[in-house]
Short mmCIF file of C-alpha atoms in Angstrom, two decimals:
data_model
loop_
_atom_site.label_atom_id
_atom_site.label_comp_id
_atom_site.label_asym_id
_atom_site.label_seq_id
_atom_site.Cartn_x
_atom_site.Cartn_y
_atom_site.Cartn_z
CA MET A 136 1.11 -27.01 14.76
CA THR A 137 -0.99 -26.37 11.58
CA ALA A 138 -1.43 -28.33 8.28
CA LEU A 139 1.06 -26.90 5.89
CA ALA A 140 -1.38 -26.31 3.75
CA ASP A 141 0.72 -23.57 1.16
CA PRO A 142 2.94 -23.33 -2.17
CA LEU A 143 6.07 -23.15 -0.42
CA ALA A 144 5.45 -26.39 1.77
CA ASP A 145 4.06 -28.38 -1.03
CA ALA A 146 7.05 -27.20 -3.15
CA PHE A 147 9.12 -28.30 -0.73
CA TRP A 148 7.65 -31.73 0.15
CA ALA A 149 7.89 -32.11 -4.02
CA THR A 150 11.33 -31.19 -4.34
CA SER A 151 12.31 -33.52 -1.40
CA LEU A 152 9.85 -35.91 -2.76
CA ARG A 153 12.00 -35.79 -6.39
CA ARG A 154 15.45 -35.73 -4.73
CA TRP A 155 14.83 -39.25 -2.72
CA ASN A 156 13.33 -40.54 -5.37
CA THR A 157 16.26 -42.06 -6.69
CA VAL A 158 17.37 -43.03 -3.54
CA CYS A 159 14.70 -44.76 -2.81
CA TRP A 160 14.11 -46.94 -5.70
CA ALA A 161 17.73 -48.25 -5.80
CA LEU A 162 17.32 -49.48 -1.89
CA PHE A 163 13.87 -50.73 -2.88
CA GLY A 164 16.02 -53.00 -5.56
CA ALA A 165 19.18 -53.69 -3.25
CA MET A 166 16.66 -55.36 -0.54
CA ALA A 167 14.33 -57.19 -3.37
CA VAL A 168 18.21 -58.39 -4.45
CA GLY A 169 18.72 -59.17 -0.60
CA LEU A 170 15.89 -61.41 -0.41
CA VAL A 171 16.29 -63.47 -3.22
CA THR A 172 19.77 -64.18 -2.43
CA THR A 173 20.01 -64.60 1.02
CA ALA A 174 16.74 -65.27 3.07
CA PRO A 175 16.08 -68.81 3.01
CA SER A 176 13.65 -71.16 0.05
CA GLY A 177 10.16 -71.24 1.62
CA GLY A 178 7.06 -70.04 1.66
CA SER A 179 8.23 -66.60 3.83
CA LYS A 180 10.69 -65.88 1.34
CA TYR A 181 8.14 -64.91 -1.32
CA LYS A 182 5.78 -63.92 1.30
CA ALA A 183 8.42 -61.23 2.15
CA LEU A 184 8.99 -60.82 -1.60
CA ALA A 185 5.12 -59.89 -2.18
CA LEU A 186 4.87 -57.51 0.77
CA LEU A 187 7.77 -55.67 -0.52
CA GLY A 188 6.53 -56.31 -4.01
CA CYS A 189 2.59 -54.45 -2.84
CA VAL A 190 4.68 -51.42 -0.88
CA VAL A 191 6.72 -50.71 -4.32
CA LEU A 192 3.94 -51.08 -6.57
CA CYS A 193 1.54 -48.45 -4.52
CA TYR A 194 5.14 -46.15 -4.41
CA ALA A 195 5.19 -46.66 -8.15
CA VAL A 196 1.61 -45.67 -8.83
CA LEU A 197 1.41 -42.50 -6.11
CA ASP A 198 4.70 -41.48 -8.12
CA ARG A 199 3.90 -41.78 -11.45
CA PHE A 200 0.01 -40.70 -11.19
CA PRO A 201 0.34 -38.54 -8.13
CA GLY A 202 -3.91 -37.50 -8.62
CA ASN A 203 -4.90 -41.04 -9.07
CA PRO A 204 -8.24 -41.67 -7.35
CA VAL A 205 -7.21 -45.43 -5.68
CA VAL A 206 -3.75 -44.56 -4.35
CA ARG A 207 -3.91 -41.34 -2.57
CA PRO A 208 -1.12 -40.91 0.08
CA GLN A 209 -2.58 -41.82 3.30
CA VAL A 210 -3.93 -45.71 1.10
CA TYR A 211 0.14 -45.71 0.64
CA LEU A 212 1.33 -45.05 3.58
CA SER A 213 -1.21 -47.42 5.27
CA VAL A 214 0.16 -50.40 2.64
CA LEU A 215 2.97 -49.52 3.82
CA VAL A 216 2.82 -50.03 7.69
CA LEU A 217 0.71 -53.11 7.31
CA ALA A 218 4.20 -54.66 5.08
CA LEU A 219 5.74 -53.58 8.14
CA GLY A 220 4.51 -55.87 10.40
CA GLY A 221 4.04 -58.27 7.95
CA LEU A 222 7.80 -58.50 7.42
CA ALA A 223 9.30 -57.87 11.26
CA TYR A 224 7.00 -60.90 11.83
CA LEU A 225 8.17 -62.89 8.95
CA GLY A 226 11.48 -61.23 10.14
CA SER A 227 13.16 -60.05 6.76
CA SER A 228 14.66 -56.84 5.60
CA TYR A 229 12.14 -54.78 7.95
CA ALA A 230 14.58 -52.75 9.28
CA ALA A 231 16.15 -51.82 5.99
CA LEU A 232 12.62 -51.04 4.71
CA PHE A 233 11.78 -49.17 7.78
CA MET A 234 14.61 -46.50 7.46
CA VAL A 235 14.33 -46.40 3.74
CA THR A 236 10.32 -45.49 4.10
CA LEU A 237 11.03 -42.93 7.31
CA PRO A 238 10.89 -40.23 5.37
CA HIS A 239 8.06 -40.91 2.95
CA TYR A 240 5.71 -40.45 6.47
CA TRP A 241 6.45 -36.71 6.89
CA MET A 242 6.08 -36.22 2.66
CA PHE A 243 3.15 -38.09 2.69
CA GLY A 244 2.09 -37.14 5.93
CA ARG A 245 2.06 -33.81 4.45
CA THR A 246 1.33 -32.91 8.77
CA PRO A 247 2.88 -33.27 11.77
CA ARG A 248 -0.31 -34.73 13.40
CA ASN A 249 -0.98 -37.34 10.26
CA SER A 250 2.85 -38.25 9.87
CA MET A 251 3.30 -38.64 13.80
CA GLY A 252 0.12 -41.19 13.76
CA PHE A 253 1.00 -43.17 10.60
CA LEU A 254 5.00 -43.15 12.23
CA GLY A 255 3.85 -44.10 15.27
CA ALA A 256 1.07 -46.85 14.38
CA ALA A 257 4.73 -48.13 10.99
CA THR A 258 6.27 -48.48 14.84
CA GLY A 259 3.65 -50.35 16.81
CA VAL A 260 3.23 -52.38 14.36
CA THR A 261 6.61 -53.58 13.87
CA LEU A 262 7.76 -53.94 17.14
CA THR A 263 4.30 -56.80 17.68
CA GLY A 264 5.21 -58.08 14.76
CA ALA A 265 8.90 -58.41 15.76
CA LEU A 266 7.62 -59.61 19.39
CA VAL A 267 5.25 -62.31 17.99
CA ARG A 268 7.86 -63.69 16.47
CA GLN A 269 10.90 -63.51 19.17
CA GLY A 270 8.97 -63.30 22.03
CA TRP A 271 10.01 -61.31 25.27
CA SER A 272 13.41 -62.26 24.71
CA ALA A 273 16.79 -60.51 25.29
CA GLU A 274 16.69 -60.15 21.63
CA PHE A 275 13.98 -58.09 21.22
CA PHE A 276 14.66 -56.00 23.91
CA GLY A 277 18.25 -55.61 23.58
CA GLU A 278 18.35 -55.08 19.46
CA THR A 279 14.66 -54.44 18.14
CA LEU A 280 13.21 -52.57 20.77
CA VAL A 281 16.16 -50.14 21.25
CA SER A 282 17.56 -49.81 17.36
CA THR A 283 13.76 -49.07 16.62
CA LEU A 284 12.74 -46.36 18.76
CA ILE A 285 16.42 -44.62 18.45
CA VAL A 286 15.44 -44.48 14.62
CA VAL A 287 12.32 -43.11 15.38
CA ALA A 288 13.10 -40.94 17.18
CA VAL A 289 15.46 -39.48 15.06
CA GLY A 290 13.16 -39.19 12.53
CA VAL A 291 10.69 -37.75 14.62
CA LEU A 292 12.88 -35.12 15.37
CA ILE A 293 14.58 -34.01 11.72
CA GLY A 294 10.74 -34.92 10.37
CA LEU A 295 9.59 -31.73 13.19
CA TRP A 296 12.60 -29.60 12.38
CA ALA A 297 11.57 -29.86 8.62
CA HIS A 298 8.32 -29.09 9.06
CA SER A 299 9.41 -26.35 11.76
CA VAL A 300 11.39 -24.51 8.77
CA VAL A 301 8.65 -24.87 6.12
CA ALA A 302 6.29 -23.17 8.58
CA GLN A 303 8.63 -20.65 9.29
CA SER A 304 9.41 -19.92 5.58
CA SER A 305 5.99 -19.76 4.51
CA GLU A 306 5.29 -17.22 7.39
CA ARG A 307 7.99 -14.96 5.76
CA ALA A 308 6.97 -15.81 2.27
CA ARG A 309 3.46 -14.93 3.50
CA LEU A 310 4.47 -11.72 5.22
CA ILE A 311 6.58 -10.77 2.47
CA GLU A 312 3.45 -11.29 0.10
CA GLU A 313 1.70 -9.05 2.62
CA LEU A 314 3.91 -5.75 2.82
CA GLU A 315 4.14 -6.13 -0.80
CA ARG A 316 0.51 -5.85 -1.43
CA THR A 317 0.64 -3.09 1.09
CA GLU A 318 3.03 -1.12 -0.15
CA VAL A 319 0.78 -1.54 -3.72
CA GLN A 320 -2.27 -0.37 -1.69
CA LEU A 321 -0.31 2.55 -0.40
CA SER A 322 1.20 3.67 -3.74
CA GLU A 323 -1.88 3.72 -5.14
CA ALA A 324 -3.64 5.59 -1.90
CA HIS A 325 -0.81 8.31 -2.55
CA GLN A 326 -1.72 8.82 -5.83
CA ARG A 327 -5.07 8.62 -5.20
CA GLN A 328 -4.45 11.48 -2.03
CA GLY A 329 -1.94 13.44 -5.02
CA ALA A 330 -5.40 12.95 -7.68
CA ALA A 331 -7.53 14.94 -5.46
CA ASP A 332 -4.60 17.80 -4.62
CA GLU A 333 -4.21 18.47 -7.51
CA ARG A 334 -7.90 18.44 -8.17
CA GLU A 335 -8.26 21.03 -5.13
CA ARG A 336 -5.48 23.33 -6.20
CA ILE A 337 -6.69 23.75 -9.78
CA ALA A 338 -10.48 24.15 -8.17
CA ARG A 339 -8.95 26.56 -5.69
CA ASP A 340 -7.21 28.36 -8.87
CA ILE A 341 -9.46 28.69 -10.73
CA HIS A 342 -12.20 30.38 -8.38
CA ASP A 343 -10.20 32.95 -7.08
CA THR A 344 -8.37 33.64 -10.87
CA LEU A 345 -10.88 32.51 -13.65
CA ALA A 346 -14.43 32.64 -11.39
CA GLN A 347 -13.47 35.90 -9.78
CA GLY A 348 -12.76 37.58 -13.37
CA PHE A 349 -15.59 36.21 -15.38
CA ALA A 350 -18.30 37.77 -12.07
CA SER A 351 -15.85 41.58 -12.84
CA ILE A 352 -17.26 40.81 -16.43
CA VAL A 353 -20.48 39.84 -15.69
CA VAL A 354 -21.38 43.45 -13.08
CA LEU A 355 -19.25 45.64 -15.89
CA ALA A 356 -21.15 43.86 -18.50
CA GLU A 357 -24.26 45.06 -16.37
CA ALA A 358 -23.52 48.51 -15.96
CA ALA A 359 -22.76 48.85 -18.96
CA ARG A 360 -25.59 47.90 -20.63
CA ALA A 361 -27.38 49.97 -18.33
CA GLY A 362 -25.42 53.46 -18.53
CA ILE A 363 -24.81 53.25 -22.27
CA SER A 364 -28.01 55.87 -23.38
CA ASP A 365 -26.45 57.94 -20.73
CA ASP A 366 -22.69 58.42 -20.26
CA PRO A 367 -21.15 56.40 -23.49
CA ALA A 368 -18.17 58.00 -22.23
CA ARG A 369 -18.37 55.61 -19.31
CA SER A 370 -19.33 52.21 -20.42
CA ALA A 371 -16.57 52.67 -23.02
CA ARG A 372 -14.18 52.73 -20.39
CA GLN A 373 -16.24 49.59 -18.37
CA LEU A 374 -16.42 47.59 -21.99
CA TRP A 375 -12.91 48.40 -22.18
CA SER A 376 -11.64 46.86 -18.53
CA ILE A 377 -14.92 44.18 -19.88
CA GLU A 378 -11.88 43.44 -22.83
CA SER A 379 -8.93 43.83 -20.27
CA THR A 380 -10.51 41.59 -17.23
CA ALA A 381 -10.86 38.76 -20.23
CA ARG A 382 -7.73 38.93 -21.53
CA GLU A 383 -6.50 38.58 -18.11
CA ASN A 384 -8.34 35.91 -17.65
CA LEU A 385 -7.42 34.12 -21.23
CA ALA A 386 -3.70 34.85 -20.20
CA GLU A 387 -4.83 32.90 -16.38
CA ALA A 388 -6.23 29.99 -17.82
CA ARG A 389 -3.16 29.47 -20.29
CA GLU A 390 -1.23 29.87 -17.06
CA LEU A 391 -3.27 26.99 -15.35
CA VAL A 392 -2.89 24.64 -17.96
CA GLY A 393 0.72 25.01 -18.12
CA SER A 394 1.26 25.40 -14.61
CA ALA A 395 3.30 21.79 -14.08
CA ARG A 396 6.29 24.50 -16.16
CA GLN A 397 5.75 26.79 -13.85
CA PRO A 398 8.68 28.14 -11.70
CA GLY A 399 9.33 25.59 -8.60
CA PRO A 400 9.17 27.31 -5.22
CA GLY A 401 12.29 27.84 -4.09
CA ARG A 402 12.45 30.42 -7.47
CA ALA A 403 11.73 33.80 -6.89
CA ALA A 404 8.88 35.39 -9.64
CA ALA A 405 9.34 38.16 -10.95
CA GLY A 406 8.93 41.57 -10.01
CA THR A 407 7.66 41.95 -6.33
CA VAL A 408 4.29 40.93 -4.31
CA ALA A 409 3.83 44.97 -4.15
CA GLN A 410 4.03 45.58 -8.08
CA THR A 411 1.69 42.51 -8.08
CA LEU A 412 -0.91 43.40 -5.50
CA ARG A 413 -1.07 47.71 -6.68
CA ARG A 414 -1.60 46.10 -10.71
CA THR A 415 -4.68 43.95 -8.65
CA LEU A 416 -5.78 47.33 -6.84
CA ASP A 417 -5.85 49.08 -9.20
CA ARG A 418 -7.66 46.99 -11.32
CA PHE A 419 -10.54 46.60 -8.71
CA ALA A 420 -10.45 50.13 -7.90
CA GLU A 421 -11.28 51.25 -11.63
CA ASP A 422 -13.82 48.67 -11.59
CA THR A 423 -15.72 49.59 -8.93
CA GLY A 424 -15.14 53.37 -8.06
CA LEU A 425 -14.15 51.96 -4.54
CA ALA A 426 -11.40 53.88 -2.35
CA VAL A 427 -8.24 51.92 -1.90
CA ALA A 428 -5.47 52.35 0.72
CA ALA A 429 -2.45 50.54 -0.25
CA ASP A 430 0.35 50.53 1.87
CA LEU A 431 2.58 48.13 0.53
CA ALA A 432 6.48 47.21 1.62
CA ASP A 433 8.51 46.24 -1.13
CA LEU A 434 9.31 42.71 -0.85
CA GLU A 435 10.57 39.88 -2.84
CA CYS A 436 9.21 36.36 -1.92
CA ASP A 437 9.27 32.94 -3.88
CA GLN A 438 6.80 32.15 -6.08
CA GLN A 439 4.48 29.97 -3.92
CA THR A 440 4.47 32.64 -1.33
CA ARG A 441 3.60 35.63 -4.03
CA ILE A 442 1.31 33.40 -5.70
CA ALA A 443 -1.07 32.87 -2.03
CA LEU A 444 -0.83 36.88 -1.26
CA LEU A 445 -2.16 37.20 -4.24
CA ARG A 446 -4.72 34.69 -4.17
CA CYS A 447 -5.89 35.83 -0.98
CA THR A 448 -5.80 39.32 -2.32
CA GLN A 449 -7.97 38.27 -4.84
CA GLU A 450 -10.76 36.60 -2.54
CA SER A 451 -10.98 38.94 -0.42
CA LEU A 452 -11.13 41.63 -3.54
CA ALA A 453 -14.20 39.44 -4.48
CA ASN A 454 -15.81 39.22 -1.41
CA VAL A 455 -16.13 42.54 -0.46
CA ARG A 456 -17.58 43.36 -4.20
CA LYS A 457 -20.03 41.14 -4.08
CA HIS A 458 -21.32 41.17 -0.44
CA ALA A 459 -19.65 43.63 1.46
CA ARG A 460 -21.69 47.23 0.35
CA ALA A 461 -18.17 49.08 1.23
CA SER A 462 -17.10 52.65 0.07
CA THR A 463 -13.10 51.97 0.97
CA VAL A 464 -10.71 49.17 1.25
CA GLY A 465 -7.77 49.33 2.78
CA VAL A 466 -4.49 47.09 1.96
CA VAL A 467 -1.20 46.94 4.58
CA LEU A 468 1.39 44.48 3.06
CA VAL A 469 4.44 44.37 5.69
CA ARG A 470 7.00 41.66 7.12
CA ARG A 471 7.34 41.53 10.67
CA PRO A 472 9.73 39.34 12.60
CA TYR A 473 7.58 36.00 12.69
CA GLY A 474 6.95 36.30 8.74
CA VAL A 475 5.25 38.44 6.83
CA GLU A 476 1.55 39.83 6.63
CA LEU A 477 -1.16 40.66 4.49
CA GLU A 478 -4.22 42.85 6.10
CA ILE A 479 -7.18 43.74 4.23
CA THR A 480 -10.13 45.70 5.41
CA ASP A 481 -13.49 47.23 4.74
CA ASP A 482 -16.27 49.03 6.30
CA GLY A 483 -18.77 46.97 4.62
CA SER A 484 -21.56 45.11 6.45
CA GLY A 485 -19.71 42.97 7.54
CA PHE A 486 -20.88 38.95 8.53
CA VAL A 487 -20.69 36.49 11.66
CA ALA A 488 -17.15 34.98 10.88
CA GLY A 489 -18.28 31.83 12.85
CA GLU A 490 -21.06 30.68 10.70
CA SER A 491 -18.49 31.21 7.31
CA THR A 492 -18.92 28.35 4.70
CA GLY A 493 -18.15 29.77 2.11
CA PHE A 494 -15.47 27.99 -0.53
CA GLY A 495 -13.30 31.14 -0.48
CA LEU A 496 -12.04 31.45 3.07
CA ASP A 497 -12.05 27.61 3.09
CA GLY A 498 -9.21 27.79 0.11
CA MET A 499 -6.96 31.11 1.66
CA ARG A 500 -6.62 28.81 5.09
CA LYS A 501 -5.82 25.55 3.10
CA ARG A 502 -3.39 27.78 0.32
CA LEU A 503 -2.13 29.59 3.30
CA ALA A 504 -1.82 26.72 5.69
CA GLU A 505 0.31 24.95 2.97
CA LEU A 506 3.40 27.34 3.22
CA GLY A 507 3.33 27.20 7.06
CA GLY A 508 0.94 30.19 7.33
CA ARG A 509 -2.40 30.95 9.22
CA LEU A 510 -5.60 33.10 7.97
CA THR A 511 -7.46 35.27 10.73
CA VAL A 512 -11.38 36.34 10.25
CA THR A 513 -12.78 39.23 12.21
CA SER A 514 -16.19 41.00 11.51
CA SER A 515 -19.20 41.46 12.99
CA VAL A 516 -22.80 42.52 11.35
CA GLY A 517 -22.52 46.28 10.72
CA ASP A 518 -18.51 47.03 11.53
CA GLY A 519 -16.91 45.53 7.96
CA THR A 520 -14.44 43.07 8.17
CA ARG A 521 -10.33 42.47 8.47
CA ILE A 522 -8.86 39.62 6.95
CA LEU A 523 -5.28 38.75 7.96
CA ALA A 524 -3.10 36.63 5.98
CA MET A 525 0.07 35.53 7.85
CA ILE A 526 3.32 33.61 6.03
CA PRO A 527 6.25 32.89 8.30
CA PRO A 528 10.24 33.73 7.16
CA GLU A 529 10.66 30.10 5.68
CA SER A 530 8.86 30.80 3.20
CA GLU A 531 10.35 34.90 2.40
CA VAL A 532 13.25 34.87 0.27
CA GLU A 533 14.86 38.66 1.49
CA ALA A 534 14.87 41.26 -1.08
#
């Protein structure tokens, strides 16, 4: 067994010592009175009182001044061992002192090894003193040896049991403390992960809305500036588109700021997905002049599904605007038995799908994955691009 040098063990032995003090002082007093009144006069009586006085003095100093540098627990136990041997030799109250101080070996020894060592020394010294006085007599074997060994055996069993209880309690306290510390760490980790997820969501929304709107404003402003002298009417329409896009971006920014007050994922958003996507496609066609063919089923979806489909459409159209150099764009929204499908195709320059590392496609994949859906990108250089977003029916509300 290991040393019980922990706060719980310290508190246990300190409490035990305080409770035993009252009993111990009373028994010390009774022993002193017994020696004075019953022991025969002579040098042996005073020697026994002196030995008992040494034990009581050391115990008093240790009890009143536990931090003193002279009488340490080991010093007190050593004095006790020597006093027991002397009293056994004198035949004066050694058995009473042995039983009275038996708990002290466990209280001051603090570890089973130290306690057993001092208790064994006390037993050996006591029996040696009695043997010198009584010799190898029947009295020594029948009374002194047997009674001393019985008392020591009982003391050993009780002491080991107490240490075992304290060790188990200390281990439980340690495990509880470790569990509480782990719970705190997990709570902090969850908070950090939640904050990281929220930052990623906001970054994704900004990329899919505000960034795309600002990119559209830049393209329209460049076109309007280039044609302001040659085609004022077209430039005026482009300026109107810039104003409209800016207003939409402002509304999107306000929505992002107040996202905590948005409808929950189980509540249906106002309007249908088809109406929302139609407005987005009309604005794209007006800004770019590309032909847009749309086949949009009249579906009603919950807010999260609607946002995911809208963001996928916005990101796909933004990629067409920036990279595809396409002339036509096709958009199909349909309900399948396995969920809602959104397909966006273009006849542009295409790209190698496996080599794409852009934030937009990755953001679409993550957004769909949160709803149990998936994104399929099919493209090759010169053959256009096909984006297929699928969201399972668990996220769909029937119209």
